[in-house]
Coordinates of C-alpha atoms in Angstrom, one line a residue:
M1 CA -3.8 2.8 -19.1
K2 CA -1.3 0.2 -20.3
N3 CA 1.9 -0.6 -18.6
K4 CA 5.4 -1.4 -19.9
L5 CA 7.9 -3.6 -18.3
L6 CA 11.6 -2.7 -18.9
I7 CA 14.3 -5.3 -18.3
T8 CA 17.8 -3.9 -18.8
K9 CA 21.3 -3.9 -17.4
L10 CA 22.6 -0.9 -15.4
N11 CA 26.1 0.0 -14.2
R12 CA 26.0 1.7 -10.8
K13 CA 29.2 2.2 -8.8
N14 CA 31.0 -0.5 -10.8
Q15 CA 28.3 -3.1 -10.1
I16 CA 26.2 -4.5 -13.0
Y17 CA 22.5 -4.9 -12.1
I18 CA 19.6 -6.4 -13.9
A19 CA 17.0 -3.7 -13.6
T20 CA 13.3 -4.5 -13.9
A21 CA 11.1 -1.4 -14.1
L22 CA 7.3 -1.2 -14.4
Y23 CA 6.1 2.0 -16.1
Q24 CA 2.6 3.4 -16.5
D25 CA 3.1 5.8 -19.4
Q26 CA 6.2 7.7 -18.2
T27 CA 5.6 7.1 -14.5
L28 CA 7.7 4.6 -12.7
L29 CA 5.5 2.3 -10.5
E30 CA 8.1 -0.2 -9.2
V31 CA 11.7 -1.2 -9.8
N32 CA 13.9 -4.0 -8.7
L33 CA 17.7 -4.2 -9.0
E34 CA 19.2 -7.7 -9.1
P35 CA 23.0 -8.0 -9.1
A36 CA 24.1 -9.7 -12.3
G37 CA 25.4 -13.2 -11.5
Q38 CA 24.1 -13.2 -7.9
Q39 CA 20.6 -14.7 -8.1
S40 CA 18.5 -14.3 -5.0
I41 CA 17.5 -17.3 -2.9
L42 CA 14.0 -15.9 -2.4
G43 CA 11.5 -18.7 -3.3
N44 CA 14.2 -21.5 -3.2
I45 CA 13.1 -24.8 -1.5
Y46 CA 15.6 -26.6 0.7
V47 CA 15.9 -29.6 3.1
G48 CA 16.8 -27.6 6.2
R49 CA 18.0 -28.7 9.6
V50 CA 16.8 -27.2 12.9
K51 CA 19.8 -25.6 14.6
N52 CA 18.0 -24.5 17.7
I53 CA 14.7 -23.5 19.3
V54 CA 14.4 -20.0 20.9
K55 CA 11.4 -20.3 23.3
N56 CA 11.2 -16.6 24.2
L57 CA 10.8 -15.7 20.5
N58 CA 8.6 -18.7 19.8
A59 CA 10.8 -19.4 16.8
A60 CA 13.3 -21.8 15.5
F61 CA 16.5 -21.2 13.5
I62 CA 16.8 -23.6 10.5
E63 CA 20.0 -23.9 8.6
I64 CA 19.7 -24.2 4.8
A65 CA 23.4 -24.6 4.5
P66 CA 26.2 -24.9 7.0
G67 CA 26.5 -21.5 8.8
I68 CA 23.3 -20.1 7.1
P69 CA 20.5 -20.0 9.7
C70 CA 17.1 -18.8 8.8
Y71 CA 14.3 -17.5 11.0
Y72 CA 11.2 -19.6 11.3
P73 CA 8.2 -18.5 13.5
L74 CA 6.7 -21.5 15.2
E75 CA 3.2 -20.2 15.2
E76 CA 3.1 -20.6 11.4
M77 CA 3.8 -24.3 11.6
K78 CA 0.8 -26.5 10.5
H79 CA 1.8 -29.6 8.6
P80 CA 5.5 -29.5 7.7
L81 CA 7.1 -32.0 5.4
F82 CA 9.7 -33.8 7.4
V83 CA 12.7 -35.5 5.9
K84 CA 14.0 -36.7 9.2
K85 CA 12.0 -36.4 12.5
I86 CA 13.5 -37.0 15.9
N87 CA 11.1 -38.8 18.2
S88 CA 9.2 -35.8 19.6
P89 CA 5.7 -34.3 18.8
K90 CA 7.3 -30.9 18.7
L91 CA 9.8 -29.3 16.3
V92 CA 13.2 -30.0 17.9
Q93 CA 16.9 -29.5 17.3
G94 CA 18.2 -31.9 14.6
D95 CA 14.9 -32.3 12.8
E96 CA 15.2 -32.1 9.0
V97 CA 12.3 -30.4 7.3
V98 CA 11.5 -28.9 3.9
V99 CA 11.4 -25.1 3.9
Q100 CA 11.1 -22.3 1.4
I101 CA 12.7 -18.9 1.6
A102 CA 9.8 -16.5 2.2
Q103 CA 11.8 -13.3 2.9
E104 CA 15.2 -12.1 2.0
S105 CA 17.8 -11.1 4.6
S106 CA 17.9 -7.4 5.5
K107 CA 20.3 -5.4 7.6
S108 CA 21.0 -7.5 10.7
K109 CA 18.0 -9.9 10.1
P110 CA 18.5 -13.4 8.6
P111 CA 16.3 -14.8 5.8
K112 CA 12.9 -16.0 6.9
V113 CA 11.6 -19.5 5.9
T114 CA 8.3 -21.1 5.8
T115 CA 7.1 -24.7 5.7
N116 CA 4.0 -23.5 3.7
L117 CA 5.5 -24.3 0.3
N118 CA 4.3 -22.1 -2.5
L119 CA 4.5 -23.2 -6.1
T120 CA 3.6 -20.3 -8.3
G121 CA 2.2 -20.2 -11.8
K122 CA 0.8 -17.4 -14.0
Y123 CA -2.8 -18.1 -12.9
L124 CA -2.5 -20.1 -9.7
V125 CA -0.5 -20.6 -6.5
L126 CA -0.4 -24.0 -4.9
T127 CA 0.1 -23.9 -1.1
S128 CA 1.1 -26.9 0.9
E129 CA -0.2 -25.9 4.4
N130 CA -3.0 -23.5 3.7
T131 CA -5.4 -26.0 2.2
Y132 CA -8.3 -23.6 1.3
I133 CA -9.4 -22.5 -2.2
G134 CA -9.0 -18.7 -2.5
I135 CA -9.6 -16.2 -5.3
S136 CA -7.8 -12.9 -5.6
R137 CA -9.8 -10.0 -4.3
K138 CA -8.3 -7.7 -6.9
M139 CA -10.8 -9.1 -9.4
D140 CA -14.2 -7.6 -9.6
A141 CA -16.9 -9.4 -7.7
A142 CA -18.7 -10.7 -10.8
K143 CA -15.6 -12.4 -12.1
R144 CA -14.8 -13.9 -8.7
E145 CA -18.2 -15.4 -8.5
E146 CA -18.0 -16.7 -12.1
L147 CA -14.6 -18.4 -11.3
K148 CA -16.1 -19.9 -8.1
Q149 CA -18.7 -21.6 -10.1
E150 CA -16.5 -22.7 -13.0
L151 CA -13.3 -23.9 -11.3
I152 CA -13.6 -27.3 -9.6
F153 CA -10.4 -28.5 -8.2
D154 CA -9.7 -31.9 -6.5
T155 CA -11.1 -31.9 -3.0
N156 CA -8.2 -32.9 -0.8
K157 CA -6.4 -31.8 2.3
E158 CA -2.9 -32.1 0.9
F159 CA -2.7 -28.6 -0.5
G160 CA -4.7 -25.4 -1.3
I161 CA -5.0 -23.2 -4.4
V162 CA -5.1 -19.4 -4.7
V163 CA -6.5 -18.2 -8.0
R164 CA -4.4 -15.2 -9.1
T165 CA -5.6 -11.9 -10.8
N166 CA -4.2 -13.1 -14.1
A167 CA -6.8 -15.9 -14.2
A168 CA -9.5 -13.3 -14.9
S169 CA -8.3 -13.2 -18.6
A170 CA -7.7 -16.9 -19.0
S171 CA -9.9 -19.7 -20.1
K172 CA -11.1 -22.5 -17.8
E173 CA -8.9 -25.0 -19.8
E174 CA -5.8 -22.9 -19.4
I175 CA -6.3 -22.5 -15.6
L176 CA -7.0 -26.3 -15.1
A177 CA -4.0 -27.2 -17.2
E178 CA -1.7 -25.1 -15.0
Y179 CA -3.4 -26.7 -11.9
D180 CA -2.5 -30.2 -13.1
Q181 CA 1.1 -29.1 -13.7
L182 CA 1.5 -27.5 -10.3
K183 CA -0.2 -30.5 -8.6
Q184 CA 2.2 -32.9 -10.3
E185 CA 5.2 -30.8 -9.4
Y186 CA 4.2 -30.7 -5.7
L187 CA 3.5 -34.5 -5.5
H188 CA 6.8 -35.2 -7.1
L189 CA 8.6 -32.9 -4.6
K190 CA 6.7 -34.5 -1.7
E191 CA 7.6 -38.1 -2.9
T192 CA 11.3 -37.4 -3.6
A193 CA 12.1 -35.1 -0.6
P194 CA 12.5 -37.9 2.0
Y195 CA 15.4 -39.4 -0.2
R196 CA 17.3 -36.1 -0.4
T197 CA 20.2 -35.2 1.9
V198 CA 20.1 -32.3 4.3
F199 CA 20.9 -28.8 2.7
S200 CA 19.8 -30.1 -0.7
C201 CA 18.1 -27.5 -2.9
L202 CA 14.9 -29.1 -4.1
K203 CA 13.7 -26.3 -6.2
K204 CA 15.5 -23.2 -7.4
S205 CA 13.4 -20.1 -8.1
I206 CA 13.5 -18.3 -11.5
P207 CA 15.5 -15.0 -11.7
E208 CA 13.8 -12.0 -10.1
Y209 CA 13.2 -10.3 -13.5
L210 CA 11.3 -13.4 -14.6
Q211 CA 9.4 -13.5 -11.3
T212 CA 8.3 -9.9 -12.0
L213 CA 7.2 -10.9 -15.4
Q214 CA 5.2 -13.8 -14.0
N215 CA 3.6 -11.7 -11.3
V216 CA 2.6 -8.6 -13.3
N217 CA -1.1 -8.2 -14.2
Q218 CA -0.9 -9.3 -17.9
S219 CA -4.2 -7.7 -18.8
Q220 CA -2.7 -4.3 -18.1
L221 CA 0.7 -5.1 -19.7
D222 CA 1.3 -3.7 -23.1
A223 CA 4.9 -4.5 -23.7
V224 CA 8.1 -6.2 -22.3
I225 CA 11.1 -4.3 -23.6
T226 CA 14.8 -5.2 -23.3
D227 CA 17.9 -4.0 -25.1
D228 CA 20.1 -6.8 -24.0
L229 CA 20.3 -9.8 -26.3
E230 CA 21.1 -12.4 -23.6
L231 CA 18.2 -11.2 -21.5
F232 CA 15.9 -11.2 -24.6
E233 CA 16.7 -14.8 -25.3
H234 CA 16.1 -15.9 -21.7
I235 CA 12.8 -14.0 -21.6
Q236 CA 11.7 -15.3 -25.0
E237 CA 12.5 -18.9 -23.9
Y238 CA 10.5 -18.4 -20.6
L239 CA 7.5 -16.9 -22.4
M240 CA 7.4 -19.6 -25.1
E241 CA 7.4 -22.3 -22.4
F242 CA 5.2 -20.8 -19.7
Q243 CA 3.3 -17.8 -21.1
P244 CA 3.0 -18.3 -24.9
K245 CA 0.1 -15.9 -25.1
D246 CA 2.3 -13.1 -23.9
S247 CA 5.3 -13.8 -26.2
K248 CA 4.1 -11.2 -28.7
K249 CA 4.5 -8.5 -26.1
L250 CA 8.3 -9.0 -26.1
I251 CA 10.2 -6.2 -27.9
F252 CA 14.0 -5.9 -28.5
Y253 CA 15.1 -2.3 -28.3
E254 CA 17.8 -1.5 -30.8
D255 CA 18.5 2.3 -30.7
N256 CA 22.2 2.4 -29.8
A257 CA 22.3 6.2 -30.0
F258 CA 19.6 6.5 -27.3
P259 CA 19.8 3.7 -24.8
L260 CA 16.7 2.2 -23.2
D261 CA 17.5 3.5 -19.7
Q262 CA 17.9 7.0 -21.1
A263 CA 14.7 6.8 -23.1
Y264 CA 12.8 6.2 -19.9
R265 CA 15.0 8.3 -17.6
L266 CA 15.5 5.2 -15.4
N267 CA 18.6 6.5 -13.6
F268 CA 16.9 9.8 -12.9
H269 CA 13.9 8.1 -11.4
L270 CA 16.1 5.9 -9.3
Q271 CA 17.9 8.9 -7.8
E272 CA 14.5 10.5 -7.1
A273 CA 13.4 7.3 -5.3
L274 CA 16.4 7.4 -3.0
Q275 CA 15.8 11.0 -1.8
E276 CA 13.8 11.8 1.4
K277 CA 11.8 14.7 -0.2
V278 CA 9.1 14.0 -2.8
W279 CA 7.4 17.1 -4.4
L280 CA 3.7 17.1 -5.2
K281 CA 2.2 18.9 -8.1
S282 CA 0.2 21.2 -5.7
G283 CA 3.5 22.5 -4.3
G284 CA 3.3 20.3 -1.1
Y285 CA 5.8 17.6 -0.5
L286 CA 6.4 14.3 1.4
M287 CA 9.3 13.6 3.7
I288 CA 10.0 9.8 3.8
Q289 CA 12.3 8.7 6.6
P290 CA 12.9 5.0 7.2
T291 CA 14.0 3.9 10.7
E292 CA 15.0 0.6 12.1
A293 CA 11.5 0.0 13.5
L294 CA 9.2 1.7 11.0
T295 CA 8.9 4.2 8.2
V296 CA 7.6 7.7 8.8
I297 CA 6.1 9.8 6.0
D298 CA 5.2 13.5 6.8
V299 CA 2.9 15.4 4.5
N300 CA 3.7 19.1 4.2
S301 CA 1.9 22.0 2.5
G302 CA 5.2 23.4 1.4
K303 CA 5.0 26.0 -1.4
S304 CA 1.3 25.4 -1.8
V305 CA -0.6 28.7 -1.2
A306 CA -3.8 28.4 0.8
N307 CA -6.9 30.3 -0.2
K308 CA -9.7 31.3 2.1
Q309 CA -11.1 27.7 2.1
V310 CA -8.2 26.4 4.2
Q311 CA -9.7 23.0 5.1
E312 CA -10.7 22.4 1.4
H313 CA -7.1 23.2 0.4
Y314 CA -5.7 20.8 3.0
L315 CA -8.0 18.1 1.7
K316 CA -6.8 18.6 -1.8
I317 CA -3.2 18.3 -0.8
N318 CA -3.9 15.2 1.3
L319 CA -5.8 13.4 -1.5
E320 CA -2.8 14.1 -3.8
A321 CA -0.4 12.9 -1.1
A322 CA -2.4 9.7 -0.6
K323 CA -1.9 8.6 -4.2
E324 CA 1.8 9.5 -4.0
V325 CA 2.3 7.7 -0.7
A326 CA 0.9 4.5 -2.3
R327 CA 3.2 4.9 -5.3
Q328 CA 6.3 5.5 -3.1
L329 CA 5.6 2.4 -1.0
R330 CA 5.6 0.3 -4.1
L331 CA 8.5 2.2 -5.8
R332 CA 10.8 2.1 -2.8
N333 CA 9.6 -1.3 -1.7
L334 CA 8.9 -0.1 1.8
S335 CA 7.5 -2.6 4.2
G336 CA 6.6 -3.4 7.8
I337 CA 4.9 -0.5 9.7
I338 CA 4.4 2.8 7.9
I339 CA 3.1 5.9 9.8
V340 CA 1.8 8.8 7.6
D341 CA 1.3 12.2 9.2
F342 CA -1.2 13.9 6.8
I343 CA -2.1 17.6 7.3
D344 CA -4.7 17.8 10.1
M345 CA -8.3 18.2 8.9
K346 CA -11.2 19.1 11.2
S347 CA -14.0 17.4 9.2
S348 CA -14.6 13.7 9.9
Q349 CA -16.1 13.5 6.4
S350 CA -12.8 14.8 4.9
Q351 CA -10.9 12.3 7.0
E352 CA -13.0 9.4 5.8
M353 CA -12.6 10.6 2.2
L354 CA -8.8 10.6 2.6
M355 CA -8.8 7.1 4.1
Q356 CA -10.9 5.7 1.3
S357 CA -8.7 7.4 -1.3
L358 CA -5.6 5.8 0.3
R359 CA -7.3 2.4 0.4
D360 CA -8.1 2.7 -3.3
A361 CA -4.6 3.8 -4.1
V362 CA -2.8 0.9 -2.4
H363 CA -5.2 -1.7 -4.0
T364 CA -3.1 -1.9 -7.2
D365 CA 0.1 -2.8 -5.3
S366 CA 1.5 -6.2 -6.2
V367 CA 2.4 -6.7 -2.5
P368 CA -0.3 -7.0 0.2
V369 CA -0.9 -3.6 1.9
Q370 CA -3.3 -2.9 4.8
V371 CA -4.5 0.6 5.7
V372 CA -5.1 0.0 9.4
D373 CA -6.7 3.1 10.8
M374 CA -6.2 6.8 11.8
T375 CA -5.2 7.3 15.4
K376 CA -6.5 9.9 17.8
L377 CA -3.4 12.0 16.8
N378 CA -4.5 11.8 13.2
L379 CA -1.6 9.5 12.2
V380 CA -2.5 6.9 9.6
E381 CA -1.2 3.4 10.2
I382 CA -0.3 1.2 7.2
T383 CA 1.4 -2.2 7.0
R384 CA 3.0 -3.7 3.9
K385 CA 4.3 -7.2 3.6
K386 CA 8.0 -7.7 3.7
V387 CA 9.3 -9.8 0.8
R388 CA 12.4 -8.3 -0.8
K389 CA 14.9 -5.7 0.3
T390 CA 14.0 -2.1 0.0
L391 CA 15.3 -0.2 -3.0
R392 CA 17.8 1.6 -0.8
E393 CA 19.2 -1.7 0.5
Q394 CA 19.4 -3.1 -3.0
V395 CA 21.8 -0.3 -4.2
L396 CA 23.9 0.3 -1.0

């Protein structure tokens, strides 16, 4: 099935958002709302200054601007790029170091920064502290092995390379050309950073709607559709410079009588994604309840009528629920610890079938998801990487 990426402007509660919505047929897979004129700092690279070290957290707070401290876990530090280093082998107050925003602020938590700088292209990601060569596990095994044999990068310990899923449909020449571009960009940043003043922004990330376009699996993308002329021009310019092969997918929607968001019922789907209850086709439903510490998802049989084969019936509901749980995690951008209370099943074979179905369903998520295990109380533990704010936080 082919996907469509909608990029449009929405007015919600007198706030204009740039909405980026990924659809598979008429099913909304993921959505992101970016306040117009308020670009996120996610991905930006700064010269930060260490404000203080908090030993009991094993963390530092690094300011990227006066009065804007960011959380930095010390266990992640490997080979940071210092601009100014006070005479100490450890990270100390007053050190000036190059950091990248790895996670947006949320609720009472400040942004999180990393010294493992990531420069992202369509096919590759260059990493400054993780110096290994990795290939996306979302590719099939044969393609991964082929790329291992074909792609030969410089052997050095200055940076690492992650080959992205999009590389599966690219030529060796295209991938290596992007590698050279990312390498030169990193070396230039490394050479010039020591001459920049504290709080300088060394690299500004592209708008979130362009980041989504960069990150989406292009082999599964059929069209990029927008009804806003300004956005169309920005997207066209970006595609022509960085993804010329995909420029033909860009479509300008011109039906003024039937706006783009109405054609795809975007506002309706947004309202659904903000509700606690999610109905399943079987008549069962999910209850999704975020808390401060974790998100709890309860699977209920609801209106579903059981026949004599009760355990088979429960398995059917649970398998449907597993696919919907995976979609809701992605749609609502839920992250951290997620606990799912599926309907209890007696058969260990049914439980394993459910776990495998859930693992398969989360595999297509653009954000790393790990299905950890099923506890003795038959609760399924999931973790999903925190990057952006949840959908609820974006609109409230």
